[in-house]
Coordinates of C-alpha atoms in Angstrom, one line a residue:
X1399 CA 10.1 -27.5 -36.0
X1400 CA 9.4 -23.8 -36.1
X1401 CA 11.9 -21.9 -38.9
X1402 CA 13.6 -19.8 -35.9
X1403 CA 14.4 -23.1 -34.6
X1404 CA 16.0 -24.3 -38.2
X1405 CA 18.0 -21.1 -38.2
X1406 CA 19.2 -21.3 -34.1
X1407 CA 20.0 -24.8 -34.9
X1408 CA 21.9 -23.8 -38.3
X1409 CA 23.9 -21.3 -37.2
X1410 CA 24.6 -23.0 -33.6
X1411 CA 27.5 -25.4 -34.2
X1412 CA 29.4 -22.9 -36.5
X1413 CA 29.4 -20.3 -33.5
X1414 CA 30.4 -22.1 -31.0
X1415 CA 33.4 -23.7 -33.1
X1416 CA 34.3 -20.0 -33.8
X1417 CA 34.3 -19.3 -30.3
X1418 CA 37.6 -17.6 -29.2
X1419 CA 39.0 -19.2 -25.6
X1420 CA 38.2 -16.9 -23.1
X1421 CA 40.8 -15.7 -21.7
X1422 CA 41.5 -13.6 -17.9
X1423 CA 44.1 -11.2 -18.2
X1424 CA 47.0 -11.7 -15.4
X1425 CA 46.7 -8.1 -13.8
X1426 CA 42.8 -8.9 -13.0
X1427 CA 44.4 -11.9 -10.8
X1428 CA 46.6 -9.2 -9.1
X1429 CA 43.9 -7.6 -7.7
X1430 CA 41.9 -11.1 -7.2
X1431 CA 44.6 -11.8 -4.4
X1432 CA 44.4 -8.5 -2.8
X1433 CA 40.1 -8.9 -2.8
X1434 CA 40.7 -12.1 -1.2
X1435 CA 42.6 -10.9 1.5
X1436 CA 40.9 -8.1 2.0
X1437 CA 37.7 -10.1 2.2
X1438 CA 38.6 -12.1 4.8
X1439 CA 39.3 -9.5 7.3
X1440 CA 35.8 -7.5 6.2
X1441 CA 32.9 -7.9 8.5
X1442 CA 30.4 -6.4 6.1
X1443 CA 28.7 -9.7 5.9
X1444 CA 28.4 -9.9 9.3
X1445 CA 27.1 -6.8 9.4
X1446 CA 24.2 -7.5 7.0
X1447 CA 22.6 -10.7 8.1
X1448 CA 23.1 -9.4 11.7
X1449 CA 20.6 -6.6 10.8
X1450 CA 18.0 -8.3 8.3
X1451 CA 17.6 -11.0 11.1
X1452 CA 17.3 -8.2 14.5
X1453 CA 15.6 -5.8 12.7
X1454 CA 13.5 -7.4 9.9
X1455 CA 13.2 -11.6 11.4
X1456 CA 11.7 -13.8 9.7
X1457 CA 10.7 -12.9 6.1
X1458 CA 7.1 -14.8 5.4
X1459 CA 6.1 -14.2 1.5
X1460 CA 3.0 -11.9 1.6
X1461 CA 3.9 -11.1 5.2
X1462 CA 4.1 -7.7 6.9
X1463 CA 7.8 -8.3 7.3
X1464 CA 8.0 -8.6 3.3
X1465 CA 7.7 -5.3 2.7
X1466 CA 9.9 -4.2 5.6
X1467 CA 12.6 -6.7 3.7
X1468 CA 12.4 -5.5 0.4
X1469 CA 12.9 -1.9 1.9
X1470 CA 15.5 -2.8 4.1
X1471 CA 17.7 -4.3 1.1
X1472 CA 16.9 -1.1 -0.9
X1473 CA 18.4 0.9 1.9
X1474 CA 21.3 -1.3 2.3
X1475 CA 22.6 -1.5 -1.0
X1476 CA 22.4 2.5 -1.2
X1477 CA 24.3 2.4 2.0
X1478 CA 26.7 -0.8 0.8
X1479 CA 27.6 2.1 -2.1
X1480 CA 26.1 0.0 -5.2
X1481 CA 25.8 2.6 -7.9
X1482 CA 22.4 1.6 -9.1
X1483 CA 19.7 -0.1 -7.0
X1484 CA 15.8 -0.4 -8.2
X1485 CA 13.4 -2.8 -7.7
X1486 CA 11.1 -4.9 -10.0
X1487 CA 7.5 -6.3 -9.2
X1488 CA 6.6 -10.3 -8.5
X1489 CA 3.2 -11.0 -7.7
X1490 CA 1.7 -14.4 -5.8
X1491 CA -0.7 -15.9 -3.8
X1492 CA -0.6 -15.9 0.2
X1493 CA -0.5 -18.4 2.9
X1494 CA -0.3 -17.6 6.6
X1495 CA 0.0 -19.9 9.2
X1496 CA -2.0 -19.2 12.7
X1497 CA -1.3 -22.4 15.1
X1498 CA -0.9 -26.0 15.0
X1499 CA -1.4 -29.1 17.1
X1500 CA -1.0 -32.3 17.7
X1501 CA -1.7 -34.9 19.9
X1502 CA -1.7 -38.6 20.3
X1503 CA -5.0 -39.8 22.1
X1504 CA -6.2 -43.2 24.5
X1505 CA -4.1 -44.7 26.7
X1506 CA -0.9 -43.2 25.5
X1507 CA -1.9 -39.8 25.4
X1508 CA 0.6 -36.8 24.9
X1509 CA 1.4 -33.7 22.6
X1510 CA 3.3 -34.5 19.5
X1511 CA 5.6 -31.3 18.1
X1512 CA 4.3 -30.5 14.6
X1513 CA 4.8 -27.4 11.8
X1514 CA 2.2 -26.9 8.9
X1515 CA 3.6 -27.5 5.8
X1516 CA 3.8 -24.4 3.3
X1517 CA 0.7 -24.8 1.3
X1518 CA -1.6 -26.6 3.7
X1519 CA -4.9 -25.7 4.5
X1520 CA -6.4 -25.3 8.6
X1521 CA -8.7 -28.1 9.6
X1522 CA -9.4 -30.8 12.2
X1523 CA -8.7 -34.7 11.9
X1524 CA -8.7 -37.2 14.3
X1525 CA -7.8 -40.3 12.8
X1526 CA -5.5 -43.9 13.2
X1527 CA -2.8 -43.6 11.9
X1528 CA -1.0 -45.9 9.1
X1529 CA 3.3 -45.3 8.8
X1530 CA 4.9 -45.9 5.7
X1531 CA 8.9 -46.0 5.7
X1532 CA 9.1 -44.6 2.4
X1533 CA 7.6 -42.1 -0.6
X1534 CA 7.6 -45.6 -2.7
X1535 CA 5.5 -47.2 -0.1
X1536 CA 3.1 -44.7 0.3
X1537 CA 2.9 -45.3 -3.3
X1538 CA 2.1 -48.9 -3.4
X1539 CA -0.5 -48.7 -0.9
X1540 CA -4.2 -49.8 -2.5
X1541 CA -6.3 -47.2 -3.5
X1542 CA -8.8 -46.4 -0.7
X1543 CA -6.8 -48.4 1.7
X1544 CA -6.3 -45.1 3.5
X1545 CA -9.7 -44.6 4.0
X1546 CA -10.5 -41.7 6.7
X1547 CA -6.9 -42.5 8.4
X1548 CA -4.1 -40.7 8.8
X1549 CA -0.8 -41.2 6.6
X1550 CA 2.4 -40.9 8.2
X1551 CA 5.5 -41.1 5.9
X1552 CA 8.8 -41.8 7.8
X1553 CA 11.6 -41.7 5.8
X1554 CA 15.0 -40.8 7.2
X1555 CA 16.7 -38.2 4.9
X1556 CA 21.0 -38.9 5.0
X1557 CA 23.5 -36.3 6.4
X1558 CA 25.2 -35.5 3.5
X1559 CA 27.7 -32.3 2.5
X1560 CA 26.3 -31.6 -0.7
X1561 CA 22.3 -31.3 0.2
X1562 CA 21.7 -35.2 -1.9
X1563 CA 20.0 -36.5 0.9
X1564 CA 17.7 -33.7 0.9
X1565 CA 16.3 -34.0 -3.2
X1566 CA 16.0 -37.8 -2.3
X1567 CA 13.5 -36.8 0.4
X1568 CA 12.1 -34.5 -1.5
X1569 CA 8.9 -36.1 -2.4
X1570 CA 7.6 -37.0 0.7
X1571 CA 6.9 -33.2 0.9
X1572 CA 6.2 -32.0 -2.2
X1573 CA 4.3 -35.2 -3.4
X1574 CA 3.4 -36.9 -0.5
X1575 CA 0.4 -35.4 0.4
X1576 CA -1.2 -36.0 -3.4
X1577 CA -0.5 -39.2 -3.1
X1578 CA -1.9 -39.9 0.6
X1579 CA -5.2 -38.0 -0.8
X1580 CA -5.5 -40.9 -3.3
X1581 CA -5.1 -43.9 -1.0
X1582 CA -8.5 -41.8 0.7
X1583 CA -6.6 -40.7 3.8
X1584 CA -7.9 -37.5 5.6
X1585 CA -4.5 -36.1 7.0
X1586 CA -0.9 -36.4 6.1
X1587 CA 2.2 -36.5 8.9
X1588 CA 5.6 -36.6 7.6
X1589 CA 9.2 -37.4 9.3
X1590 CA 10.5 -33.9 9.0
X1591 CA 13.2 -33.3 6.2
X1592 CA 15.9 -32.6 8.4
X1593 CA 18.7 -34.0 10.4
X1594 CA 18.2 -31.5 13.4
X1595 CA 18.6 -33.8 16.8
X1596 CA 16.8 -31.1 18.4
X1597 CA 13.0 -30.5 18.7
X1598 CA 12.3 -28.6 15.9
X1599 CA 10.1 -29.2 13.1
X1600 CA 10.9 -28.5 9.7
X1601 CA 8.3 -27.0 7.6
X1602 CA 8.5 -26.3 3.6
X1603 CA 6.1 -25.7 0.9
X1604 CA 3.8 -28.7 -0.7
X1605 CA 1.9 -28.7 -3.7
X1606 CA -1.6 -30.6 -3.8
X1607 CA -2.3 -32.0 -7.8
X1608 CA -5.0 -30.5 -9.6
X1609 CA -8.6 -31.7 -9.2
X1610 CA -7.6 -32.9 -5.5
X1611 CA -9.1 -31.8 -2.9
X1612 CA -6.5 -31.1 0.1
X1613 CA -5.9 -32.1 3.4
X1614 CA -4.1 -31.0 6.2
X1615 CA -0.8 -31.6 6.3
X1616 CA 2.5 -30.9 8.7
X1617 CA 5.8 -32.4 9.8
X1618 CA 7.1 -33.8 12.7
X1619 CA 10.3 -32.9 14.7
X1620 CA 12.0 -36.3 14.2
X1621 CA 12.2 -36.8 17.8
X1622 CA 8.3 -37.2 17.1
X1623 CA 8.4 -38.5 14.6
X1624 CA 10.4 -41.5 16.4
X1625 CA 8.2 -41.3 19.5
X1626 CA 5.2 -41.9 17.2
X1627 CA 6.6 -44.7 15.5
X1628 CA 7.5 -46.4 18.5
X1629 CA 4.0 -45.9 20.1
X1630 CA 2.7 -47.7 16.5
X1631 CA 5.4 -50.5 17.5
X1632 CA 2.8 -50.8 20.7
X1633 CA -0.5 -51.0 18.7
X1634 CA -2.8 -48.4 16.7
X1635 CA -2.8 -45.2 17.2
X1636 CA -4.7 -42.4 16.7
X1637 CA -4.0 -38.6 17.0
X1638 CA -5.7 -35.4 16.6
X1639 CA -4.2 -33.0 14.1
X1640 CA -5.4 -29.3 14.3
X1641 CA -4.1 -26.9 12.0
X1642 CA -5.2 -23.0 11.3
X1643 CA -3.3 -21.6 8.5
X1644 CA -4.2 -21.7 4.4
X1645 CA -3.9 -19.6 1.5
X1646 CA -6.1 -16.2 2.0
X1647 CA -7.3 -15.8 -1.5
X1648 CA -5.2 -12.7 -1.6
X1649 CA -2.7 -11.7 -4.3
X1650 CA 0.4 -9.5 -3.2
X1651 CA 3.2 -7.7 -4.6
X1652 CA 6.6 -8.2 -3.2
X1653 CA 10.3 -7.4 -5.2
X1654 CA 12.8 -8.4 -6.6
X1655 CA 16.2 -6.2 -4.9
X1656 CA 18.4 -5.0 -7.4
X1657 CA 22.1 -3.2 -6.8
X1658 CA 24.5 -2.9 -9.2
X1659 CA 28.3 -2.3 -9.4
X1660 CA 28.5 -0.4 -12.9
X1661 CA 31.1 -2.0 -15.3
X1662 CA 33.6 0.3 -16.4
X1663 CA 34.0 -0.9 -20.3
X1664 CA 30.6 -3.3 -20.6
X1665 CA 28.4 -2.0 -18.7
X1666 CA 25.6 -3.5 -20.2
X1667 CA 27.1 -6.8 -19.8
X1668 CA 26.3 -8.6 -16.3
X1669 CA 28.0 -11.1 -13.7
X1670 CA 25.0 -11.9 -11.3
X1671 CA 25.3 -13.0 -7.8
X1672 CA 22.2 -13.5 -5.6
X1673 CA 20.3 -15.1 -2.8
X1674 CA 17.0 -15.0 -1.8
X1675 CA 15.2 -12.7 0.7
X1676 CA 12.4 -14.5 1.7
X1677 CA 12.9 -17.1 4.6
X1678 CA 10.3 -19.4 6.3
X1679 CA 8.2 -18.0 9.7
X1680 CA 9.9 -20.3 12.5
X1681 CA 13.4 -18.8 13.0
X1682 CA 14.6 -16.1 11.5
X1683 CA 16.0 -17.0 8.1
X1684 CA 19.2 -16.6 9.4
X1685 CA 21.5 -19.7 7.0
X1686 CA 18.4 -19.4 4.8
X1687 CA 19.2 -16.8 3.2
X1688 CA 20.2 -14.4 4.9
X1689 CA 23.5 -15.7 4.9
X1690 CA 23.6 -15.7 1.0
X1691 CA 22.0 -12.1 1.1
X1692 CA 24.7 -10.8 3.2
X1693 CA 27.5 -12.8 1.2
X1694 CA 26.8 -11.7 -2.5
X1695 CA 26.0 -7.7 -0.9
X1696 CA 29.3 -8.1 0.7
X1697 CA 31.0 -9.0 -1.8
X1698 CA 29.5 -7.0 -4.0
X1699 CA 30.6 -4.0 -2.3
X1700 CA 34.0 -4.8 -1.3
X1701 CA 34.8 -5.2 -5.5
X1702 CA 32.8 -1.1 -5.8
X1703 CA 35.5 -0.2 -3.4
X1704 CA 38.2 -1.0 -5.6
X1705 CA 40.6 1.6 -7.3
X1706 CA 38.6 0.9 -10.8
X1707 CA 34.9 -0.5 -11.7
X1708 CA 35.1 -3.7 -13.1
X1709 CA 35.1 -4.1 -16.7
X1710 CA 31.5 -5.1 -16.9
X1711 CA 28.8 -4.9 -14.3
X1712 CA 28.1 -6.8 -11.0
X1713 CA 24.7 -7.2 -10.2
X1714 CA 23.2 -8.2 -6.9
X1715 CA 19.9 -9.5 -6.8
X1716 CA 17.7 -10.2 -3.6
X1717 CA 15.4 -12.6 -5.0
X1718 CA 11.8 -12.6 -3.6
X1719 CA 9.7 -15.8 -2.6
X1720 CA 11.7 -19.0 -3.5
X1721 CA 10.6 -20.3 -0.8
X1722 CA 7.2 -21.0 -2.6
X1723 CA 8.3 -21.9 -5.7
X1724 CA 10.6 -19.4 -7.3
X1725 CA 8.6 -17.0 -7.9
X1726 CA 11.2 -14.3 -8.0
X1727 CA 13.2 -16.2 -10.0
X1728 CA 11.0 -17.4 -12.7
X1729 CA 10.0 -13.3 -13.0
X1730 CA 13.1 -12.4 -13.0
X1731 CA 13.9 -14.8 -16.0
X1732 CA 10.6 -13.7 -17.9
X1733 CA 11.3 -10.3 -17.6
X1734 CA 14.9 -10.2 -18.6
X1735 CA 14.8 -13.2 -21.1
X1736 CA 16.1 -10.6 -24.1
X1737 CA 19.1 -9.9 -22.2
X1738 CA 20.1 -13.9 -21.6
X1739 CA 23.3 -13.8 -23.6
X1740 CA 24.6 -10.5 -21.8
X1741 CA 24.5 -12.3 -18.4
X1742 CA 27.7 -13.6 -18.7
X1743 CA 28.0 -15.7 -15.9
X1744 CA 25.5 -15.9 -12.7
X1745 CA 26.0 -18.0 -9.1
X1746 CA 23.6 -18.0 -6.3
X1747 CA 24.2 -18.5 -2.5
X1748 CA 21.6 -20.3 -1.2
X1749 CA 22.7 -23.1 1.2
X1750 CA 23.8 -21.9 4.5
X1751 CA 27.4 -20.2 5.7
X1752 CA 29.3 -23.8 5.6
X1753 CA 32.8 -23.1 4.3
X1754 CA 32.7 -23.4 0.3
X1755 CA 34.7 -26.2 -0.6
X1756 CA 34.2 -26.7 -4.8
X1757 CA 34.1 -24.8 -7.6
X1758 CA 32.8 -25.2 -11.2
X1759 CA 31.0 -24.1 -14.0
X1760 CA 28.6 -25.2 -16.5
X1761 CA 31.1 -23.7 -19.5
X1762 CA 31.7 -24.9 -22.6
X1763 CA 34.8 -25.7 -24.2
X1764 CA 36.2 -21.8 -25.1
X1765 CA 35.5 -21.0 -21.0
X1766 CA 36.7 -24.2 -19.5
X1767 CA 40.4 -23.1 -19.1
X1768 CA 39.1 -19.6 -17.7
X1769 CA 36.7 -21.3 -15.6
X1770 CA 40.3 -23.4 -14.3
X1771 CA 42.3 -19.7 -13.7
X1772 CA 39.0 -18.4 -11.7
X1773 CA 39.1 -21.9 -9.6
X1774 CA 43.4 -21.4 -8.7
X1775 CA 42.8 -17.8 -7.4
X1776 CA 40.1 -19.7 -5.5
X1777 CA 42.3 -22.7 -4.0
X1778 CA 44.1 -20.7 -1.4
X1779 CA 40.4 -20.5 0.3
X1780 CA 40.5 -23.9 0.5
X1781 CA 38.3 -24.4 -2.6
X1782 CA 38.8 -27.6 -5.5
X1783 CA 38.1 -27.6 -8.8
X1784 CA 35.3 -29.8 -9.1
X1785 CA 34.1 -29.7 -13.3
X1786 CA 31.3 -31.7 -13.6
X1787 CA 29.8 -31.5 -10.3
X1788 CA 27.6 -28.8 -9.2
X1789 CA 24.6 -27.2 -11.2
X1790 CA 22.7 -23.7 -11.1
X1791 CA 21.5 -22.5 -7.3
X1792 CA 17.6 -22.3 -7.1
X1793 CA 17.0 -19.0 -8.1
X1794 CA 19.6 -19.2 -11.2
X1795 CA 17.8 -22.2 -12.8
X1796 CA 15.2 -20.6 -14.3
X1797 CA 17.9 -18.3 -16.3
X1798 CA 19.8 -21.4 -16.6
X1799 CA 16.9 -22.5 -18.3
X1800 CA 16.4 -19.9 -21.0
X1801 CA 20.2 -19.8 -21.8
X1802 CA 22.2 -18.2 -19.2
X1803 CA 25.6 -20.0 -18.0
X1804 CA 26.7 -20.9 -14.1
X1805 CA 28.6 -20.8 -11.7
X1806 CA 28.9 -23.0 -8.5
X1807 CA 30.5 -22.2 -5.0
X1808 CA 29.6 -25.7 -3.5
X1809 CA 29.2 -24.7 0.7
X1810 CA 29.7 -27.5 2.7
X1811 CA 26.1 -28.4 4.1
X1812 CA 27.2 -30.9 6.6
X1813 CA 24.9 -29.2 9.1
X1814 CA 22.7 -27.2 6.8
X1815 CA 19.5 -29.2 7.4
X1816 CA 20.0 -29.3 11.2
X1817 CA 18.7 -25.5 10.7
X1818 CA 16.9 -25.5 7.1
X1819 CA 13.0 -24.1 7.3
X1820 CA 12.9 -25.0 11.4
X1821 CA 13.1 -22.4 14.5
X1822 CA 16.9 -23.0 15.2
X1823 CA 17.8 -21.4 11.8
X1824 CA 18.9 -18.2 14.1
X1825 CA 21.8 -16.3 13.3
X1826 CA 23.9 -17.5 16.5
X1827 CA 24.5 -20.5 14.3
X1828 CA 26.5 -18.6 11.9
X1829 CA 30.4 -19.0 11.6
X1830 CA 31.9 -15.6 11.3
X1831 CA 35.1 -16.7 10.2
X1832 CA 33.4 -19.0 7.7
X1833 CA 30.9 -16.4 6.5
X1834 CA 34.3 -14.1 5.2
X1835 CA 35.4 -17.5 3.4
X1836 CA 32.4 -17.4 1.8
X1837 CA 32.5 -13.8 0.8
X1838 CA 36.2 -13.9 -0.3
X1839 CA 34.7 -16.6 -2.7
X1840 CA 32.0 -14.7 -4.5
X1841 CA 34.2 -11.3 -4.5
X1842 CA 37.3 -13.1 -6.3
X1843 CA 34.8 -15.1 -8.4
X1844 CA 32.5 -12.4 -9.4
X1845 CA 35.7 -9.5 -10.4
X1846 CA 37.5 -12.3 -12.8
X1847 CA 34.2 -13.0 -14.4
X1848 CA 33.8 -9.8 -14.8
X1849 CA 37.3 -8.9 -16.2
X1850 CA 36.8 -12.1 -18.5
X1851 CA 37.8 -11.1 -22.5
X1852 CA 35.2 -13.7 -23.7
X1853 CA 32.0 -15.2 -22.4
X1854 CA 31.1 -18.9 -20.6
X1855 CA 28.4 -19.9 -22.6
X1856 CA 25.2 -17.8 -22.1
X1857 CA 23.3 -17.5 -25.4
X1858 CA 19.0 -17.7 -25.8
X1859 CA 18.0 -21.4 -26.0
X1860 CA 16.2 -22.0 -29.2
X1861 CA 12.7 -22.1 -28.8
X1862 CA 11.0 -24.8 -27.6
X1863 CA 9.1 -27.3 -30.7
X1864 CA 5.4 -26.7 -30.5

């Protein structure tokens, strides 16, 4: 172990017994009940994601309509009254897609609904295909078995209100196509991560493992997916997968979207709220995330507006490109690492406009009864206290990582993957009344964090052991 690691771990358990409770003051809850109120009868919200989806759309990493994002949240913020906005640079690879096909062939021919997954490259294959129910499956297949064939993994991800079902399915996308490339197969077709009854296919990014060399892969609509599955039912099958898209071999520069509420005592201490401004190309990033954009700007501004500043700082962040890997996030994190233990507490929105129905936060003992008071000002909004569940949103993990504490707003994702990364994520599908719940949330949440006498935990991690 490295000697800063014998110190951190030294002088770690006599801190934290030393810790003081945190405590809330009782005037901060005061005005915690008249933000509420307020925020539920405030469109801002509204007004936001109504103009990133009509005049920006969808938000492609890389894309055209990046840079049109990233100057659109610059201008809103200004507009929204933040007293600091600036940006900060994030730098990646680009993919584009171009088209996509797909078609069952012989005696039972027709047009199968596909979407490249994120990640993929463009080619032809016309291959039988092979179905597997499962990741696992795919897994125990023999090696070569897959020879020049098509894999076609159908697993059926569960409706759930708390996004589970999704991370259980997550593999088929994220690993499946690795793992179809070692069985020898020359294509990969997945049951779309989604519960969407429509015709939509649900794209998302894949990774292929290093020293592999890819293959074209994409999702079906799950109405597809089911026709295809039937059609195997019948006999083989054997379809023709064309796909023109890839990564151009181009590095860009995109931003993190920065606005800050200036704290009137601490300024130099930070409550972070954020989402991320990036969405996927086939609607128009509407619940994903523009939805959490216009939520944390909302609330954001409605606590500027306030007779006095907060005692410390509020800042908004506009993450860019999580939909590739959190690439904003994981800069972000880099680049403010020194200032972990002065982000005092940090939530993200990130799963739709679903009516927040928990509260908690990762807090240790000292925070836990201030982490309580913030949930009760929360409870007329019909939010629970929920300590144990939750964890940091996307885009907070990598801070969370490194040190810094979280906060959870749990939104009920019932019908979040009816939308997620497909064309119906539009933002008709947006509650209004549910999208002020939302923002009454993060406003009251965010002010008594930021009038907090104590912190919630956030302190530098000690270094990792060689």
């Amino acid at each position: 172990m490295r000697l800063a690691s014998l110190v951190f771990a030294c002088l770690l358990p006599a801190a934290a017994s030393a810790a003081e409770p945190t405590r809330i003051p009782d005037a901060a809850f005061e005005t915690a009940d008249a933000l509420r109120e307020r925020a539920l009868a405030d469109d801002t919200a509204w007004n936001v994601v109504e103009s990133l989806t009509t005049e920006i759309g969808p938000r492609l990493p890389g894309s055209e309509a990046d840079a049109r994002a990233v100057a659109w949240a610059q201008a809103k913020l200004r507009a929204l009254g933040y007293d600091k906005v600036w940006i900060e640079p994030v730098r990646f690879p680009t993919w584009e897609r171009r088209s996509e096909r797909a078609e069952v062939l012989g005696a039972h021919a027709q047009p199968l609904l596909v979407t490249a997954l994120g990640g993929s490259p463009g080619g032809t294959v016309e291959a039988e295909i092979v179905r597997f129910d499962s990741f696992e499956a795919l897994q125990a297949a023999p090696a070569g078995s897959l020879a020049g064939k098509i894999a076609f993994v159908d697993y059926d991800m569960a409706r759930t209100r708390d996004g589970s079902g999704y991370g259980k399915a997550g593999a088929v996308r994220s690993r499946g196509p690795s793992e179809a490339i070692r069985k020898g197969a020359a294509g990969y077709l997945m049951r779309s991560i989604g519960t969407s009854p429509h015709r939509v296919a649900n794209t998302g990014i894949t990774r292929f493992d290093e020293g592999l060399a890819p293959i074209p892969a994409a999702a079906l609509s799950l109405v597809d997916a089911d026709q295809l599955a039937r059609l195997l039912q019948r006999g083989p099958a054997r379809v023709r997968l064309a796909l023109d898209c890839g990564w151009t071999g181009a590095e860009y520069t995109s931003h993190n979207v920065i606005g800050e509420i200036t704290g009137r005592e601490a300024p130099d201490e930070v409550v972070l709220i954020g989402a991320h401004l990036d969405s996927w190309d086939l609607g128009t990033g509407a619940i994903d995330d523009g939805a959490g954009i216009a939520i944390t700007m909302a609330a954001g501004r409605l606590i500027g507006q306030l007779p006095q500043r907060p005692r410390r700082t509020i800042r908004v962040v506009a993450f860019a490109n999580e939909e590739q890997g959190l690439i904003g996030a994981r800069e972000y994190a880099r680049r403010h690492a020194d200032a972990v233990g002065r982000h005092v507490l940090a939530a993200e929105s990130d799963f739709g406009a679903g009516r927040i129905y928990g509260f908690s936060t990762g807090a240790p003992a000292h925070a836990q009864d201030a982490s309580r008071r913030i949930a009760e000002a929360l409870a007329p909004l019909g939010i629970e206290y929920l300590p144990g569940q939750g964890g940091p949103g996307p885009d907070i993990s990598p801070l969370a990582a490194i040190g810094g504490a979280w906060a959870w707003l749990g939104q009920d994702g019932s019908e979040y993957f009816d939308l997620h990364h497909n064309a119906d994520d539009t933002l008709d599908k947006i509650d209004p009344d549910a999208l002020a719940q939302n923002v009454a949330a993060y406003a009251v949440f965010a002010w008594l964090a930021a009038e907090a006498e104590g912190g919630f935990g956030s302190a530098p991690k000690p270094p990792a052991a060689p």
